[in-house]
Coordinates of C-alpha atoms and ligand atoms in Angstrom, one line a residue:
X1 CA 162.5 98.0 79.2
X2 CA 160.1 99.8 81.9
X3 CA 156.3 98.4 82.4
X4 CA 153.2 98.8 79.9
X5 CA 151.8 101.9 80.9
X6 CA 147.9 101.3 82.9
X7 CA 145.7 102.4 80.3
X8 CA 143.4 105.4 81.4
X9 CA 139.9 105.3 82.2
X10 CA 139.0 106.7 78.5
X11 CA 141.2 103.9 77.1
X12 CA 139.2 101.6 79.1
X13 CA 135.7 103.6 77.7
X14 CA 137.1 103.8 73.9
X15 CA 137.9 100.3 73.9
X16 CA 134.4 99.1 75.7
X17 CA 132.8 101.7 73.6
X18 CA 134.4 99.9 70.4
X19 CA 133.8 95.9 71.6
X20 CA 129.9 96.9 71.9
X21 CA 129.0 99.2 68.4
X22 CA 131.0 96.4 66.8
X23 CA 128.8 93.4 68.4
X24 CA 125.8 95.3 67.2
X25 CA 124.6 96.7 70.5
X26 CA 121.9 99.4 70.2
X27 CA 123.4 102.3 72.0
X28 CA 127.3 101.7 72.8
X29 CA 127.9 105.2 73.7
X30 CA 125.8 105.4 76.3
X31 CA 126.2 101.1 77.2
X32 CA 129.9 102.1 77.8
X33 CA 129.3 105.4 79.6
X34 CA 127.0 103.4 82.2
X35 CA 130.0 100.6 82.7
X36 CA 132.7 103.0 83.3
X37 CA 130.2 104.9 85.4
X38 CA 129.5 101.9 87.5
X39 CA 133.7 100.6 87.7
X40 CA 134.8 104.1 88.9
X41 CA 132.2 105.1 90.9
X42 CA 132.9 108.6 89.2
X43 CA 130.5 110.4 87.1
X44 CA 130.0 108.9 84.0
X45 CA 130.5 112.5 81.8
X46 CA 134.0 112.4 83.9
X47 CA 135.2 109.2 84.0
X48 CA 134.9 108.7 80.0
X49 CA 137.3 111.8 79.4
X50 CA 139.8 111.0 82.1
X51 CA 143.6 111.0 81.6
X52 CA 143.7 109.2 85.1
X53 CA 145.2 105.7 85.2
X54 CA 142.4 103.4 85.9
X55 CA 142.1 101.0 88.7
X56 CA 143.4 97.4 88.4
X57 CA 140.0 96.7 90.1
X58 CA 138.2 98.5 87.8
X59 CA 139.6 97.3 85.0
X60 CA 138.9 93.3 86.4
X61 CA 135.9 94.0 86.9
X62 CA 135.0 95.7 83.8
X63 CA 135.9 92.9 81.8
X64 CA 133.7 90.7 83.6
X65 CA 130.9 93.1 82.8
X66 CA 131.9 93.2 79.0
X67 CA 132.0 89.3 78.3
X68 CA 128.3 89.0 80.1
X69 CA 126.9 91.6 77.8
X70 CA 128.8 91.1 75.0
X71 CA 127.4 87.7 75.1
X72 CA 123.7 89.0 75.4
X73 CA 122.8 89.8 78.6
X74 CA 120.4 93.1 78.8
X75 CA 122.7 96.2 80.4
X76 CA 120.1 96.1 83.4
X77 CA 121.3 92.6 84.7
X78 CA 124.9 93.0 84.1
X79 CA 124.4 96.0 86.4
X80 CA 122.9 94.0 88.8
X81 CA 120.5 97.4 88.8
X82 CA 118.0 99.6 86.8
X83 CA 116.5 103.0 88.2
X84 CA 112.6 102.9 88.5
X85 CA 111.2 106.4 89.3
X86 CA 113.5 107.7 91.7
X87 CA 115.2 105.0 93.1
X88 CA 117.9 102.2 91.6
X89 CA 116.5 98.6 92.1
X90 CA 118.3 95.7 92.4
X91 CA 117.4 93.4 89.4
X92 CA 118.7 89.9 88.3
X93 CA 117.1 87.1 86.2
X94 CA 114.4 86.3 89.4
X95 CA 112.4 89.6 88.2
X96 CA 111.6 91.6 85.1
X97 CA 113.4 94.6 84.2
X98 CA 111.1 97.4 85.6
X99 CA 109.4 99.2 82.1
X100 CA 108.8 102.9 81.7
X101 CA 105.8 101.9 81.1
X102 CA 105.3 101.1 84.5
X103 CA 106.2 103.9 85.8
X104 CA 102.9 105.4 83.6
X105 CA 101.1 102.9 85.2
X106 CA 102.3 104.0 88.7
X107 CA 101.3 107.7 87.8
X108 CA 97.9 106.3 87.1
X109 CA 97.7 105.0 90.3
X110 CA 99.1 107.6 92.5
X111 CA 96.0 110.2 90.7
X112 CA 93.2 107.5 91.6
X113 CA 94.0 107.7 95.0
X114 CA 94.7 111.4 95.6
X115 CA 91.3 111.6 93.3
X116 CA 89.9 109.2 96.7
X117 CA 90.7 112.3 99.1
X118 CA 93.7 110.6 100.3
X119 CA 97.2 112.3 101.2
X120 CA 100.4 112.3 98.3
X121 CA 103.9 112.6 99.4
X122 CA 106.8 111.9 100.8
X123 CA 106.7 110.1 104.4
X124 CA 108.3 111.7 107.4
X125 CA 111.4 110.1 108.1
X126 CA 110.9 110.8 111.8
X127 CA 107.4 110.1 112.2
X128 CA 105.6 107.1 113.2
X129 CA 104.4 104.6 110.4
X130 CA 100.5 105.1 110.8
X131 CA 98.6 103.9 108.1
X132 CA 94.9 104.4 107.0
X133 CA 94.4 102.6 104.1
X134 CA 95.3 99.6 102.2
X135 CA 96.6 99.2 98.5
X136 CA 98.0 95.9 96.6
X137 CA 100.2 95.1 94.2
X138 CA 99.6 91.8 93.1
X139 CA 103.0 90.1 91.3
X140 CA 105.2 92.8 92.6
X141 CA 108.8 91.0 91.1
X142 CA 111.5 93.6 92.2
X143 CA 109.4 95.4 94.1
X144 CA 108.8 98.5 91.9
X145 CA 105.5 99.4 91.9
X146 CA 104.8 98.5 95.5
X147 CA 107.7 100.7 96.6
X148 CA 107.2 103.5 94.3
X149 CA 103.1 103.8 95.6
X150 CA 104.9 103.4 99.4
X151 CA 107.2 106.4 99.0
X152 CA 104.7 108.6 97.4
X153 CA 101.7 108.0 100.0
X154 CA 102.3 108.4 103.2
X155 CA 99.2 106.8 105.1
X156 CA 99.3 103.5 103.2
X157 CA 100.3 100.1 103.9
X158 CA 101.2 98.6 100.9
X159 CA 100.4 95.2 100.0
X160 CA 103.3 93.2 97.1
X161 CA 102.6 89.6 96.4
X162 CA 104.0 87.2 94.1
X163 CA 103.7 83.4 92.8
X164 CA 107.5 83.2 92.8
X165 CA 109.5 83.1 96.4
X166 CA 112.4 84.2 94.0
X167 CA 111.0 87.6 93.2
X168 CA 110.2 87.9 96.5
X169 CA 113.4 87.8 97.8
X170 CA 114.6 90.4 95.3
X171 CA 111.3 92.6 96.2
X172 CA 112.5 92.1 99.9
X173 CA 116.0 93.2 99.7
X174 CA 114.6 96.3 97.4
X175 CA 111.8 97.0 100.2
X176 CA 115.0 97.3 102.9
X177 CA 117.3 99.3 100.3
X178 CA 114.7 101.8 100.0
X179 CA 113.6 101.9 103.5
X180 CA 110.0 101.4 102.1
X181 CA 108.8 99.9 105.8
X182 CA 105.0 100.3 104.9
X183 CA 105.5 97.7 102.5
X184 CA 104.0 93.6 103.6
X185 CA 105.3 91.2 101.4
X186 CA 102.6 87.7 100.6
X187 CA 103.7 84.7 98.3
X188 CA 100.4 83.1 96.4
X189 CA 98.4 83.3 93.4
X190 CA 97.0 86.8 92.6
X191 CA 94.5 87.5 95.5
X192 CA 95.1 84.4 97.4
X193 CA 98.2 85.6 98.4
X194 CA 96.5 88.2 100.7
X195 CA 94.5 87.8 104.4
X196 CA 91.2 87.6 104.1
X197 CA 90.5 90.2 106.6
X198 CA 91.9 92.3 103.7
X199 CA 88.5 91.4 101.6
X200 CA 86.6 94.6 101.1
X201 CA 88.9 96.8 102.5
X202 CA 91.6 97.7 99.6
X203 CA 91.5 101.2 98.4
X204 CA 93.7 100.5 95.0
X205 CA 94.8 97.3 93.4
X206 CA 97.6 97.9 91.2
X207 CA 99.0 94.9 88.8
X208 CA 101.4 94.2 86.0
X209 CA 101.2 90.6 85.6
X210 CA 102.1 88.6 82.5
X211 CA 100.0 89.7 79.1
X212 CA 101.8 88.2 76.3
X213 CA 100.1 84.6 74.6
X214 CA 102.0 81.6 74.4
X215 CA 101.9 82.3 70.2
X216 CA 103.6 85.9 70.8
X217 CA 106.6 84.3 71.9
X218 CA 108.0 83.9 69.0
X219 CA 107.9 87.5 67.8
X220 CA 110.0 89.0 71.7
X221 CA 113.4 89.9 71.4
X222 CA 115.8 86.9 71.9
X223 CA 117.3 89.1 74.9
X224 CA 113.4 89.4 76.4
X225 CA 112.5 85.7 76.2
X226 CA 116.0 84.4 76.6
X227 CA 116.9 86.7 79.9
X228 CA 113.8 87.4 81.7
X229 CA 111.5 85.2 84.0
X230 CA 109.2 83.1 81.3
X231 CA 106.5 83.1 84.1
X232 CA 106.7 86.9 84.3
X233 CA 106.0 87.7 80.4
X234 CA 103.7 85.1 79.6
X235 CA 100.2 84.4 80.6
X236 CA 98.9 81.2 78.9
X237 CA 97.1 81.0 75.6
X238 CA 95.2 84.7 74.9
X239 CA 97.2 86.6 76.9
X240 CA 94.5 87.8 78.6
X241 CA 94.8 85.2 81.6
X242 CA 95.6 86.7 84.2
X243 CA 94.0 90.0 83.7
X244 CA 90.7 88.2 83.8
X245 CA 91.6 86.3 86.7
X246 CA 92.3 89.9 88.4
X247 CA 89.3 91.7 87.2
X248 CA 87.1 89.3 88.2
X249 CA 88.1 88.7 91.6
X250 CA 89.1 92.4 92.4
X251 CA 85.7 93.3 92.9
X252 CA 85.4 91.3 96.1
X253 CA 88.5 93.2 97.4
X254 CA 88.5 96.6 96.7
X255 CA 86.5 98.9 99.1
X256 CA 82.9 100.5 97.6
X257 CA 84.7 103.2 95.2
X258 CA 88.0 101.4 95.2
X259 CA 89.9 101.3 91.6
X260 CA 92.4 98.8 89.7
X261 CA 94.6 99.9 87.7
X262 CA 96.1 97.5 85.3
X263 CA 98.9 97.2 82.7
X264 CA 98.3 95.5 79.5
X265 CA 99.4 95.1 75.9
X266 CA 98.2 97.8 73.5
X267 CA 96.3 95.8 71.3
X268 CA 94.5 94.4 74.2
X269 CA 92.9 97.8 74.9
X270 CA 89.4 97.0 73.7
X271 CA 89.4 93.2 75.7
X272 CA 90.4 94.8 79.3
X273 CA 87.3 97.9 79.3
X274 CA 84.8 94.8 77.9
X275 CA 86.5 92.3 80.6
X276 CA 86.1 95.1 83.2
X277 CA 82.3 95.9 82.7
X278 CA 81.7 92.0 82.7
X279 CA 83.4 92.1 85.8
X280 CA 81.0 94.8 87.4
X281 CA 83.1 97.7 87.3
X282 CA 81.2 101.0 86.8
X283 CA 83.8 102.7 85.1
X284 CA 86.4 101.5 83.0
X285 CA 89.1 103.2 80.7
X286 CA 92.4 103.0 79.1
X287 CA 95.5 105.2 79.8
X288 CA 98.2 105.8 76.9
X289 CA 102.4 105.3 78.0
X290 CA 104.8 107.8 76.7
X291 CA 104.8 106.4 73.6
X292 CA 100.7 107.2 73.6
X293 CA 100.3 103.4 72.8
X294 CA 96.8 102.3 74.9
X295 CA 98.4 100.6 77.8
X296 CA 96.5 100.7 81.4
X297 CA 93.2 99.9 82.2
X298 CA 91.6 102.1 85.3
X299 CA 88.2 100.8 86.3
X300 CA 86.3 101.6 89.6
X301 CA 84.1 99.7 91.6
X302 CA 80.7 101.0 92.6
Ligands
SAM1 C1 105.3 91.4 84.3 S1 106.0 90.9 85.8 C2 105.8 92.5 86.7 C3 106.9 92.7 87.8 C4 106.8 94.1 88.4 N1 105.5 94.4 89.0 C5 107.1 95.2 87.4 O1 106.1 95.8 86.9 O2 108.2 95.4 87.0 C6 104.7 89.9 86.5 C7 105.0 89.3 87.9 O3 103.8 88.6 88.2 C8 104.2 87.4 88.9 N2 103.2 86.4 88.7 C9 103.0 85.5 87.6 N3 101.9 84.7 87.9 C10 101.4 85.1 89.1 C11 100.4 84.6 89.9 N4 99.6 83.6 89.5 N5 100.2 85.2 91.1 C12 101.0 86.2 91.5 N6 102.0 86.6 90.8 C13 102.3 86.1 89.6 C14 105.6 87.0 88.2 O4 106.3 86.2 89.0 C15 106.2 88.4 88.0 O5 107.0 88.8 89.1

């Protein structure tokens, strides 16, 4: 009797494909495209269709992939990375899984400073790293924001805290991947984390810290609260904890005209602007996301 045959890499895609419709996740095709994608380091519109024997490798490794998710793990850990704008991020549990919505909030960002008079684009590879104004972002986890306002202005030198060394260590090994050099990395709480000779002088402060209240946990997705940092997600009783914290203290940072720009939950939309004006910001409004939900604050100093 000669040897089973190697199943094919589309064996290996039906079957995944199969294991995760029938455990109930929420978009098997395109779950099992992204595996096979990321075993066979061929295009995933390929590598489902092929009549090539797969990889013993491949087919290990696979498997290890299938019995984290299948037991609950979000896709974006499994990976071990999630795209953010135009780069792929490492993520694990230390950091949240970088949001669209973020990305919005980085959009936001990016038009307050170009609205300032200063430069958007992509750095020169070859030229020398001179920077002319400062920007924060304060509880930076992976890294994403910080690194997407680093490769889209080119003067800036780009401030990412966090409380947690953990995130910072993913934020650091992001920061290298991406060759985002502009980027200084601080541990501390919110503003604390930064040198004081920085007082004044920031041009944007950009955040997305934790918004959800300690009695909204109940209502996450098991696969949020269960996977993700608790310190990330949650702020303390309201919710509105941390944002307050930022808001009032950002005034004493941010340059005359200098702008925040802060995520938040949508039904928060009406506490942030009030929060803002008691802060002493003269202007203060809320942006929509894709889904045109209200979700960041921008607010300007005078
Ligand atoms: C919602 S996550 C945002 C992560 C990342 N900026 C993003 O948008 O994907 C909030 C981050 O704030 C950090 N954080 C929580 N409390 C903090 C504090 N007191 N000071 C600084 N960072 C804090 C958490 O560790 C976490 O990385």
């Amino acid at each position: 009797m000669g040897a089973a045959k190697p199943p094919t890499w589309r064996d290996l895609h039906d079957d995944a494909r199969r294991r995760l419709r029938d455990a109930g996740v929420d978009s098997p095709a395109a779950e099992a495209r992204w595996f096979l994608e990321h075993v066979s380091g061929e295009p995933g519109d390929e590598v489902i269709v092929s009549p090539a024997p797969a990889t013993r490798r491949g087919t290990v490794q696979l498997e290890g992939l299938l019995t984290r998710r299948l037991a609950g793990e979000p896709l974006q850990y499994v990976l071990g990375e999630w795209a953010f704008r135009e780069h792929d991020l490492l993520v694990d549990r230390r950091v949240l899984i970088p949001r669209p919505e973020t990305e919005v909030v980085v959009e936001l960002a990016l038009a307050e400073v170009e609205r300032l008079g200063e430069r958007r684009g992509r750095p020169d590879p070859w030229g020398a790293a001179i920077t002319t104004f400062a920007v924060a972002d304060l509880g930076t986890g992976s890294g994403a924001i910080a690194i997407a306002l680093e490769r889209s202005l080119p003067e800036a030198e780009v401030w990412a805290t966090d409380l947690s060394p953990d995130a910072l260590a993913v934020a650091r090994a992001n920061i290298a991947g991406t060759g985002a050099s502009r980027v200084r990395t601080a541990e501390g709480h919110w503003f604390e984390a930064l040198d004081d000779a920085l007082r004044g002088e920031l041009l944007l402060v950009v955040s997305n810290p934790p918004y959800i209240a300690e009695s909204e946990v109940d209502a996450l997705p098991a696969a949020v609260i269960e996977w993700e940092p608790y310190g990330a997600l949650i702020s303390g009783p309201t919710g509105l904890e941390a944002i307050t914290r930022i808001l009032g203290e950002a005034p004493v940072w941010l340059a005359p005209g200098g702008v925040v720009v802060l995520e938040h939950a949508p039904h928060q939309a009406e506490a942030v602007v009030g929060l803002a004006r008691d802060a002493g910001f003269v202007e203060a409004r809320v942006e929509a996301d894709l889904t045109g939900r209200p979700r960041a604050l921008v607010a300007r100093r005078d």
